[in-house]
Amino acid sequence: MHALMETTLQLDDAVAAYRDGDLVTAARLFEALAEEGCVEAQAWTGALHANGEGVPADLSVAFRWYLRAAEGGHVPAQTNVGAMLIMGTGTPADPERGLHWLRAAAEAGDAMAQSNLATLYFKGQGTAQDEAQAAHWYRQAAGQGHFPSQARLGFMYANGLGVDKDRAQAFAWLSLAAQHGVGSALNALEGMIGQMSAEEKQKGAALFDQWRSRTAAVSSPARLIPVPG
């Protein structure tokens, strides 16, 4: 218990140094904790090496630290490991291993992993194309407030891809994405509204209000750029 409290205090010091802009000190503190097996510090150390904060940018070193954190159960690190393996960033490309880590993180509830996994299913990249699976995972991420996933889910409902065509659902999800500046969602919404009945618009507006009260922006500091979609 004492060791855990000490680690927590040291981690707090490292985070404070990072927020104060003392990146060199933060990197030194995080890496010391990472070497001792602190999973959160391992993820931070990976992020600092990925972004060149307090240490030289080195994606291969970042990958190694992310992998250690992922193996320790750190879910955002699992997402990053999956994305890096898919893209061959900082490590040789290995789509099969990448899918394993993205699926683990997606099942643990990480919206970025869910969105990335959906994109891979939609494109058939590294796995068989499966629009129903793509829609499922986009919906999981969209329900957490992930704007790009809201836009893509709306597009799938508008076109009947992986789901039954449903303009009311499309209206709701595209509207959620559009209110946060996703231009493609706004364009799709404008093109669809003229085709909708008054009943569809009413239902879509009700769904929009329902989801708007339940979703919030999904963001996390020092996250790797997701798999291109």
PDB file of N, CA, C and O in Angstrom, residues 147-173:
ATOM      1  N   PHE A 147     -17.013  12.363 -32.865  1.00  0.00           N
ATOM      2  CA  PHE A 147     -17.647  13.071 -33.975  1.00  0.00           C
ATOM      3  C   PHE A 147     -17.465  12.393 -35.337  1.00  0.00           C
ATOM      4  O   PHE A 147     -18.445  12.252 -36.087  1.00  0.00           O
ATOM      5  N   PRO A 148     -16.247  11.977 -35.711  1.00  0.00           N
ATOM      6  CA  PRO A 148     -16.111  11.319 -37.021  1.00  0.00           C
ATOM      7  C   PRO A 148     -16.969  10.054 -37.134  1.00  0.00           C
ATOM      8  O   PRO A 148     -17.517   9.772 -38.196  1.00  0.00           O
ATOM      9  N   SER A 149     -17.084   9.319 -36.035  1.00  0.00           N
ATOM     10  CA  SER A 149     -17.913   8.105 -36.063  1.00  0.00           C
ATOM     11  C   SER A 149     -19.385   8.451 -36.200  1.00  0.00           C
ATOM     12  O   SER A 149     -20.147   7.732 -36.858  1.00  0.00           O
ATOM     13  N   GLN A 150     -19.812   9.547 -35.578  1.00  0.00           N
ATOM     14  CA  GLN A 150     -21.198   9.995 -35.743  1.00  0.00           C
ATOM     15  C   GLN A 150     -21.480  10.295 -37.214  1.00  0.00           C
ATOM     16  O   GLN A 150     -22.531   9.912 -37.749  1.00  0.00           O
ATOM     17  N   ALA A 151     -20.531  10.969 -37.868  1.00  0.00           N
ATOM     18  CA  ALA A 151     -20.700  11.305 -39.287  1.00  0.00           C
ATOM     19  C   ALA A 151     -20.754  10.043 -40.137  1.00  0.00           C
ATOM     20  O   ALA A 151     -21.611   9.910 -41.034  1.00  0.00           O
ATOM     21  N   ARG A 152     -19.870   9.096 -39.869  1.00  0.00           N
ATOM     22  CA  ARG A 152     -19.827   7.877 -40.683  1.00  0.00           C
ATOM     23  C   ARG A 152     -21.052   7.004 -40.445  1.00  0.00           C
ATOM     24  O   ARG A 152     -21.575   6.384 -41.384  1.00  0.00           O
ATOM     25  N   LEU A 153     -21.503   6.948 -39.192  1.00  0.00           N
ATOM     26  CA  LEU A 153     -22.710   6.183 -38.902  1.00  0.00           C
ATOM     27  C   LEU A 153     -23.913   6.812 -39.603  1.00  0.00           C
ATOM     28  O   LEU A 153     -24.758   6.105 -40.173  1.00  0.00           O
ATOM     29  N   GLY A 154     -23.985   8.134 -39.579  1.00  0.00           N
ATOM     30  CA  GLY A 154     -25.060   8.820 -40.296  1.00  0.00           C
ATOM     31  C   GLY A 154     -25.041   8.519 -41.781  1.00  0.00           C
ATOM     32  O   GLY A 154     -26.084   8.277 -42.397  1.00  0.00           O
ATOM     33  N   PHE A 155     -23.849   8.509 -42.359  1.00  0.00           N
ATOM     34  CA  PHE A 155     -23.694   8.182 -43.778  1.00  0.00           C
ATOM     35  C   PHE A 155     -24.179   6.762 -44.060  1.00  0.00           C
ATOM     36  O   PHE A 155     -24.847   6.511 -45.075  1.00  0.00           O
ATOM     37  N   MET A 156     -23.871   5.834 -43.152  1.00  0.00           N
ATOM     38  CA  MET A 156     -24.282   4.446 -43.362  1.00  0.00           C
ATOM     39  C   MET A 156     -25.796   4.301 -43.268  1.00  0.00           C
ATOM     40  O   MET A 156     -26.406   3.572 -44.050  1.00  0.00           O
ATOM     41  N   TYR A 157     -26.415   5.020 -42.320  1.00  0.00           N
ATOM     42  CA  TYR A 157     -27.882   4.983 -42.237  1.00  0.00           C
ATOM     43  C   TYR A 157     -28.516   5.633 -43.471  1.00  0.00           C
ATOM     44  O   TYR A 157     -29.546   5.182 -43.965  1.00  0.00           O
ATOM     45  N   ALA A 158     -27.905   6.704 -43.952  1.00  0.00           N
ATOM     46  CA  ALA A 158     -28.458   7.405 -45.119  1.00  0.00           C
ATOM     47  C   ALA A 158     -28.427   6.538 -46.371  1.00  0.00           C
ATOM     48  O   ALA A 158     -29.290   6.671 -47.251  1.00  0.00           O
ATOM     49  N   ASN A 159     -27.440   5.636 -46.429  1.00  0.00           N
ATOM     50  CA  ASN A 159     -27.250   4.839 -47.644  1.00  0.00           C
ATOM     51  C   ASN A 159     -27.552   3.353 -47.462  1.00  0.00           C
ATOM     52  O   ASN A 159     -27.356   2.563 -48.392  1.00  0.00           O
ATOM     53  N   GLY A 160     -27.988   2.964 -46.261  1.00  0.00           N
ATOM     54  CA  GLY A 160     -28.306   1.557 -46.024  1.00  0.00           C
ATOM     55  C   GLY A 160     -27.100   0.652 -46.106  1.00  0.00           C
ATOM     56  O   GLY A 160     -27.166  -0.449 -46.652  1.00  0.00           O
ATOM     57  N   LEU A 161     -25.974   1.092 -45.558  1.00  0.00           N
ATOM     58  CA  LEU A 161     -24.735   0.304 -45.571  1.00  0.00           C
ATOM     59  C   LEU A 161     -24.537  -0.357 -44.201  1.00  0.00           C
ATOM     60  O   LEU A 161     -24.279   0.314 -43.208  1.00  0.00           O
ATOM     61  N   GLY A 162     -24.698  -1.668 -44.155  1.00  0.00           N
ATOM     62  CA  GLY A 162     -24.508  -2.395 -42.902  1.00  0.00           C
ATOM     63  C   GLY A 162     -25.677  -2.272 -41.950  1.00  0.00           C
ATOM     64  O   GLY A 162     -25.705  -2.921 -40.901  1.00  0.00           O
ATOM     65  N   VAL A 163     -26.636  -1.412 -42.279  1.00  0.00           N
ATOM     66  CA  VAL A 163     -27.853  -1.205 -41.487  1.00  0.00           C
ATOM     67  C   VAL A 163     -29.002  -0.972 -42.461  1.00  0.00           C
ATOM     68  O   VAL A 163     -28.777  -0.681 -43.639  1.00  0.00           O
ATOM     69  N   ASP A 164     -30.223  -1.094 -41.974  1.00  0.00           N
ATOM     70  CA  ASP A 164     -31.369  -0.727 -42.808  1.00  0.00           C
ATOM     71  C   ASP A 164     -31.348   0.780 -43.026  1.00  0.00           C
ATOM     72  O   ASP A 164     -31.065   1.548 -42.102  1.00  0.00           O
ATOM     73  N   LYS A 165     -31.662   1.186 -44.241  1.00  0.00           N
ATOM     74  CA  LYS A 165     -31.692   2.613 -44.539  1.00  0.00           C
ATOM     75  C   LYS A 165     -32.710   3.298 -43.635  1.00  0.00           C
ATOM     76  O   LYS A 165     -33.857   2.849 -43.519  1.00  0.00           O
ATOM     77  N   ASP A 166     -32.286   4.393 -42.983  1.00  0.00           N
ATOM     78  CA  ASP A 166     -33.158   5.058 -42.012  1.00  0.00           C
ATOM     79  C   ASP A 166     -32.762   6.532 -41.974  1.00  0.00           C
ATOM     80  O   ASP A 166     -31.766   6.911 -41.355  1.00  0.00           O
ATOM     81  N   ARG A 167     -33.554   7.368 -42.669  1.00  0.00           N
ATOM     82  CA  ARG A 167     -33.182   8.776 -42.773  1.00  0.00           C
ATOM     83  C   ARG A 167     -33.316   9.514 -41.444  1.00  0.00           C
ATOM     84  O   ARG A 167     -32.598  10.485 -41.205  1.00  0.00           O
ATOM     85  N   ALA A 168     -34.193   9.059 -40.570  1.00  0.00           N
ATOM     86  CA  ALA A 168     -34.325   9.699 -39.259  1.00  0.00           C
ATOM     87  C   ALA A 168     -33.055   9.469 -38.443  1.00  0.00           C
ATOM     88  O   ALA A 168     -32.517  10.394 -37.811  1.00  0.00           O
ATOM     89  N   GLN A 169     -32.568   8.217 -38.439  1.00  0.00           N
ATOM     90  CA  GLN A 169     -31.301   7.919 -37.747  1.00  0.00           C
ATOM     91  C   GLN A 169     -30.160   8.689 -38.396  1.00  0.00           C
ATOM     92  O   GLN A 169     -29.300   9.244 -37.707  1.00  0.00           O
ATOM     93  N   ALA A 170     -30.142   8.708 -39.719  1.00  0.00           N
ATOM     94  CA  ALA A 170     -29.085   9.443 -40.422  1.00  0.00           C
ATOM     95  C   ALA A 170     -29.107  10.914 -40.038  1.00  0.00           C
ATOM     96  O   ALA A 170     -28.058  11.521 -39.772  1.00  0.00           O
ATOM     97  N   PHE A 171     -30.302  11.504 -39.990  1.00  0.00           N
ATOM     98  CA  PHE A 171     -30.448  12.908 -39.611  1.00  0.00           C
ATOM     99  C   PHE A 171     -29.867  13.158 -38.224  1.00  0.00           C
ATOM    100  O   PHE A 171     -29.129  14.133 -38.003  1.00  0.00           O
ATOM    101  N   ALA A 172     -30.194  12.280 -37.283  1.00  0.00           N
ATOM    102  CA  ALA A 172     -29.728  12.461 -35.903  1.00  0.00           C
ATOM    103  C   ALA A 172     -28.202  12.422 -35.815  1.00  0.00           C
ATOM    104  O   ALA A 172     -27.576  13.314 -35.228  1.00  0.00           O
ATOM    105  N   TRP A 173     -27.601  11.400 -36.404  1.00  0.00           N
ATOM    106  CA  TRP A 173     -26.149  11.244 -36.269  1.00  0.00           C
ATOM    107  C   TRP A 173     -25.375  12.282 -37.075  1.00  0.00           C
ATOM    108  O   TRP A 173     -24.360  12.800 -36.613  1.00  0.00           O
TER     109      TRP A 173
END
